Coordinates of C-alpha atoms in Angstrom, one line a residue:
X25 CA 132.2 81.6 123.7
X26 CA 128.8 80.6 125.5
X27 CA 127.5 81.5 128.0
X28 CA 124.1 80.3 129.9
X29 CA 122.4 83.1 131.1
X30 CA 119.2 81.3 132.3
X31 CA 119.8 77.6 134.3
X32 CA 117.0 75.2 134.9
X33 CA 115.6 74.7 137.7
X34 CA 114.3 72.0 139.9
X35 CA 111.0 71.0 140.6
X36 CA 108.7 69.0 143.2
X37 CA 105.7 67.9 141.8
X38 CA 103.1 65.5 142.0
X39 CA 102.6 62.6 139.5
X40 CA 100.6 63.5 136.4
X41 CA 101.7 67.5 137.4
X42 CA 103.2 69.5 133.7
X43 CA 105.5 72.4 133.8
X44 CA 108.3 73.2 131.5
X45 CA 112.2 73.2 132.3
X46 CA 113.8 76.5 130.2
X47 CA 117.5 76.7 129.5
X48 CA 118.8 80.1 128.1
X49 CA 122.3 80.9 126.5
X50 CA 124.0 83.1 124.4
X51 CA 127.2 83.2 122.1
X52 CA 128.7 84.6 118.8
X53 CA 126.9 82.1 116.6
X54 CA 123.5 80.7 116.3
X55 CA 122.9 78.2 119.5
X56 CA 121.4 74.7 119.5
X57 CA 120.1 72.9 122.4
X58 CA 119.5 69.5 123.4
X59 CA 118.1 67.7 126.6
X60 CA 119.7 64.6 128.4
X61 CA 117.7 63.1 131.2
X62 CA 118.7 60.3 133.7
X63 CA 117.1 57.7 135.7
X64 CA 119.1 55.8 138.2
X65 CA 122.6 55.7 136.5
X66 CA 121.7 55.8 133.0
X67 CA 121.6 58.7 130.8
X68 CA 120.2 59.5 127.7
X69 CA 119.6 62.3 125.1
X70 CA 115.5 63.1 124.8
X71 CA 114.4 62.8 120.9
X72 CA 113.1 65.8 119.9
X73 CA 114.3 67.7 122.8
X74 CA 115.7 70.4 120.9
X75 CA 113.9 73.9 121.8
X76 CA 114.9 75.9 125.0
X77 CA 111.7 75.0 126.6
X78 CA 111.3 71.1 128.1
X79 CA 107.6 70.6 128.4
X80 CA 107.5 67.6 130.6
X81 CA 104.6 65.9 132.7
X82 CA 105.9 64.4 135.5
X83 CA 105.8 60.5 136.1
X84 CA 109.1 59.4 137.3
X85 CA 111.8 61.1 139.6
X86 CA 114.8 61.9 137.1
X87 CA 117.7 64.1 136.5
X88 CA 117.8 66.6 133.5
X89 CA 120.6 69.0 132.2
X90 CA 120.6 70.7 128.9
X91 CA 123.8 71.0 126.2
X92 CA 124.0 74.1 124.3
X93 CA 126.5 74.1 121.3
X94 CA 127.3 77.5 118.4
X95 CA 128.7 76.5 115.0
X96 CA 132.2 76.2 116.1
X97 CA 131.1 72.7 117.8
X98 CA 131.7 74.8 121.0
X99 CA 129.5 73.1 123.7
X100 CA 128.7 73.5 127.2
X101 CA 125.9 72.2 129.4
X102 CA 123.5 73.9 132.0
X103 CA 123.6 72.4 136.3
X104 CA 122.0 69.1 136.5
X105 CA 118.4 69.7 138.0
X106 CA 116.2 67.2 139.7
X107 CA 112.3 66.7 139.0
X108 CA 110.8 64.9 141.9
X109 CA 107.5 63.0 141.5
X110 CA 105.7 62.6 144.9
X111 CA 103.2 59.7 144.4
X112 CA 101.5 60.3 147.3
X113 CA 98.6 62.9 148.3
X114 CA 99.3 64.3 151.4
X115 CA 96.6 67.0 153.3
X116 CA 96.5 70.2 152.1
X117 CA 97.2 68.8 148.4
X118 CA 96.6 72.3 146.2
X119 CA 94.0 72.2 143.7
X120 CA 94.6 72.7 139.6
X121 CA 94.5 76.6 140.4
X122 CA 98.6 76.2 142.1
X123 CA 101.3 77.8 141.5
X124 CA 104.3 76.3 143.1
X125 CA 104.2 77.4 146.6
X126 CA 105.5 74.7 149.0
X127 CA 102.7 72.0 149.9
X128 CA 103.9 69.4 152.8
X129 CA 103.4 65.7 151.6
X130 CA 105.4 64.1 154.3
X131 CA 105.1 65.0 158.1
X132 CA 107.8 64.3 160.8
X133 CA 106.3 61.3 163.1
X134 CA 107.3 61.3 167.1
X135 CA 110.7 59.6 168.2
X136 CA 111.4 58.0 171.0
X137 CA 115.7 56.8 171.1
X138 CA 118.1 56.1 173.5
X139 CA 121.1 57.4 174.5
X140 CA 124.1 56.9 171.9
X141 CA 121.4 55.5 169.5
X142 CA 120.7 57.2 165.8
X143 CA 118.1 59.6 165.5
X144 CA 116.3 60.4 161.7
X145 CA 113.3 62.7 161.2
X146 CA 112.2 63.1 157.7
X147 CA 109.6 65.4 155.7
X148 CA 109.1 65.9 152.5
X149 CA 107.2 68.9 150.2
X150 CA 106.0 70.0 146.6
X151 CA 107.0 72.9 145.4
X152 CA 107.9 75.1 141.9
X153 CA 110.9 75.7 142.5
X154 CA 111.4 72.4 144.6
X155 CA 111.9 74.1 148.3
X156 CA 114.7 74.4 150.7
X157 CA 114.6 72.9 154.0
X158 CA 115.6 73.9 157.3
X159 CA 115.0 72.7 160.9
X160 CA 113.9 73.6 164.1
X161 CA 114.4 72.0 167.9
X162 CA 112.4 74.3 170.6
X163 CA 112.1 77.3 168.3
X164 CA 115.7 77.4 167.6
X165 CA 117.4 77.3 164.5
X166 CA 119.1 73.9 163.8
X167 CA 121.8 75.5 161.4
X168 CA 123.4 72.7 160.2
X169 CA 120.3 70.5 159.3
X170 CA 118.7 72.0 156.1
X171 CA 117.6 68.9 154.4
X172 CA 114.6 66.9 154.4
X173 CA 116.1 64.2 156.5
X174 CA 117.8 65.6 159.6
X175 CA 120.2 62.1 160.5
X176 CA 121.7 62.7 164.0
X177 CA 124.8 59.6 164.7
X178 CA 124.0 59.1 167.5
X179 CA 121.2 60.7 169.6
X180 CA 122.4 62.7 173.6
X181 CA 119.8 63.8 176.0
X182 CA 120.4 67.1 175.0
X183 CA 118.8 66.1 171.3
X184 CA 115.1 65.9 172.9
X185 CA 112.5 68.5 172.3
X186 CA 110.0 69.1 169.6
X187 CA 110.8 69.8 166.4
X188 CA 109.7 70.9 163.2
X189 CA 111.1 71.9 159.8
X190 CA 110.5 74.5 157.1
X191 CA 110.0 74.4 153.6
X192 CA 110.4 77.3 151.5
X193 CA 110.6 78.7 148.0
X194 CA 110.4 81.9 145.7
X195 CA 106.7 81.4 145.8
X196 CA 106.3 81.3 150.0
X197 CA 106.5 78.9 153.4
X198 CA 105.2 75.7 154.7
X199 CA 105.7 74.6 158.3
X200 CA 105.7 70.8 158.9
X201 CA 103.8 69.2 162.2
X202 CA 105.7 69.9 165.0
X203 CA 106.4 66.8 166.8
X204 CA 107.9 65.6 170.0
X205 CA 111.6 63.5 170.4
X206 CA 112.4 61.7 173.5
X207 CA 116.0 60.6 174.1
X208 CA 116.5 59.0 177.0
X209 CA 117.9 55.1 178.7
X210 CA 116.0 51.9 177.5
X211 CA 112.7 51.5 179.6
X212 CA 111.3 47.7 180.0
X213 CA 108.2 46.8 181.8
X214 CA 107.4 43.3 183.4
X215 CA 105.0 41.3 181.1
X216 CA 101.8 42.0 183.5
X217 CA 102.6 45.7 183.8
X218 CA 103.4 45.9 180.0
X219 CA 99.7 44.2 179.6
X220 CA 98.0 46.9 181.7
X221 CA 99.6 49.7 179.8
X222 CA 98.6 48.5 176.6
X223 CA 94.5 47.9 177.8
X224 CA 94.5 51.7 179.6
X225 CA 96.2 52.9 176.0
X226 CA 93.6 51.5 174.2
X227 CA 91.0 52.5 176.3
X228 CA 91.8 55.6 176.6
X229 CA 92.7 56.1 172.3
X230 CA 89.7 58.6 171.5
X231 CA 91.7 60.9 168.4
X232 CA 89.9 60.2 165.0
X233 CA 91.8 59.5 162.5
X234 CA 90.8 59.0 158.5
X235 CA 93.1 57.1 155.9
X236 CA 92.2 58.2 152.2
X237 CA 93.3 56.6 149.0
X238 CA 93.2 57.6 146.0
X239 CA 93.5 55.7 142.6
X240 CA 94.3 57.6 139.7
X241 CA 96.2 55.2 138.1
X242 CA 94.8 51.6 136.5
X243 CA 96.6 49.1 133.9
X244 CA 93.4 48.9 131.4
X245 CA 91.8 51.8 131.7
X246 CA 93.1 55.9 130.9
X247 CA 94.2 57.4 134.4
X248 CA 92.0 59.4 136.3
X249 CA 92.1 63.0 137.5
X250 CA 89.3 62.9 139.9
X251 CA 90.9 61.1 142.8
X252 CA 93.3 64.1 143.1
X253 CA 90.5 66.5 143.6
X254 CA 88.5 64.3 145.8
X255 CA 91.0 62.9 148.2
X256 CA 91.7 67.0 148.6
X257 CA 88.2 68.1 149.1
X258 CA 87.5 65.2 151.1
X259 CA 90.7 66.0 153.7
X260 CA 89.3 69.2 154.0
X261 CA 85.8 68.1 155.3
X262 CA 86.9 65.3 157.3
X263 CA 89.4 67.8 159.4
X264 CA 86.4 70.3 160.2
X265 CA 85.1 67.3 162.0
X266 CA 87.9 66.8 164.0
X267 CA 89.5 63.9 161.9
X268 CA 93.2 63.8 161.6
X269 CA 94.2 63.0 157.8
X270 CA 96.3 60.9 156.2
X271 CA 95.9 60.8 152.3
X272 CA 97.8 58.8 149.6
X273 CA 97.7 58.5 145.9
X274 CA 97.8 55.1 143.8

């Protein structure tokens, strides 16, 4: 006799980030709600949690569902959705003025594997609706890897390339770095040769790179919402100089 005609939604947000999960239904009697959340393996009802709106600011990766009941102690509840809080920053963080298109916090990094060997890329991004993934080796579609890990047993030669992933919702696109995988038979250099390579690397190492942290969190003093803007604006700056950026939060 009741029927959810609106399900939640999940979410990808950063830490401190407020949004509202909604829940609609409708049935032959008047409807209540009431929202259960869970961390880890325990679950519990929220007090108060009652209205068909869950205004929630986001500190802690959890589960949510919502229970509907009419008068006849008829009950049902809506999909489980997931609110993921990224504690870290990452380049390109939007300022207040977002709206849910897909920001990249975590970039794939280079692989090198052998043969027979597992190989795991992994990216991560914000997003209102939380995005969809989906991967890409050498332009081509990889159709059976649309999550943010892409796990592959165990690695063939045929598995090199450079790839990058995807992240999409209602709202637009993100593209990850693209980055290079090298799959290949196990290489070992004598000691002195090993040496020499090493010195001509680190000769030769000219790229910039910039590591910003921001703290908006502190034990004895009200958190912060300045680092968030900062550590962006600062990003943006240090890549016009040629800096390559890697940001973090708390």
């Amino acid at each position: 006799a009741i029927a959810i005609t609106e399900q939640p939604v999940s979410v990808s947000v950063p830490v401190g980030y407020s949004f509202t999960l909604r829940c609609r239904a409708k049935g032959r009697t008047l409807l209540q709600y009431q929202w259960f959340c869970q961390h880890q393996s325990e679950c519990c009802q929220i007090p108060g949690a009652t209205n068909q709106d869950l205004p929630i600011t986001a500190e802690q990766t959890q589960l949510y569902t919502c229970r509907v009941n009419d008068l006849y102690r008829n009950a049902v509840f809506s999909d489980w959705v997931k609110v993921e809080v990224h504690q870290c920053v990452a380049r390109g963080l939007p300022p207040r003025l977002w709206r849910g298109e897909p920001v990249v916090v975590l970039n794939p990094t280079e692989q090198r594997v052998e043969v027979g060997k597992p190989l795991q890329l992994q990216c991560a991004a914000m997003g209102v609706p939380a995005p969809s993934y989906q991967w890409y080796r050498n332009g081509n579609l990889l159709e059976q890897h649309k999550r943010k890990k892409l796990w592959i047993t165990h690695a063939k030669v045929s598995d090199s390339g450079t790839y990058l992933c995807c992240a999409s919702n209602s709202h637009g696109e993100h593209w990850t770095n693209a980055v290079d995988v090298h799959v290949g038979g196990a290489a070992t250099l004598p000691p002195a040769e090993h040496l020499q390579l090493c010195h001509l690397v680190f000769v030769s190492a000219t790229g910039k790179i910039a590591l910003l942290v921001g703290n908006n969190c502190y034990q004895h003093h009200p958190n912060l919402m300045a680092p968030v803007r900062d550590v962006f604006e600062l990003s943006r700056l240090l890549e016009q100089l040629g800096f390559q950026v890697v940001s973090l939060l708390d």
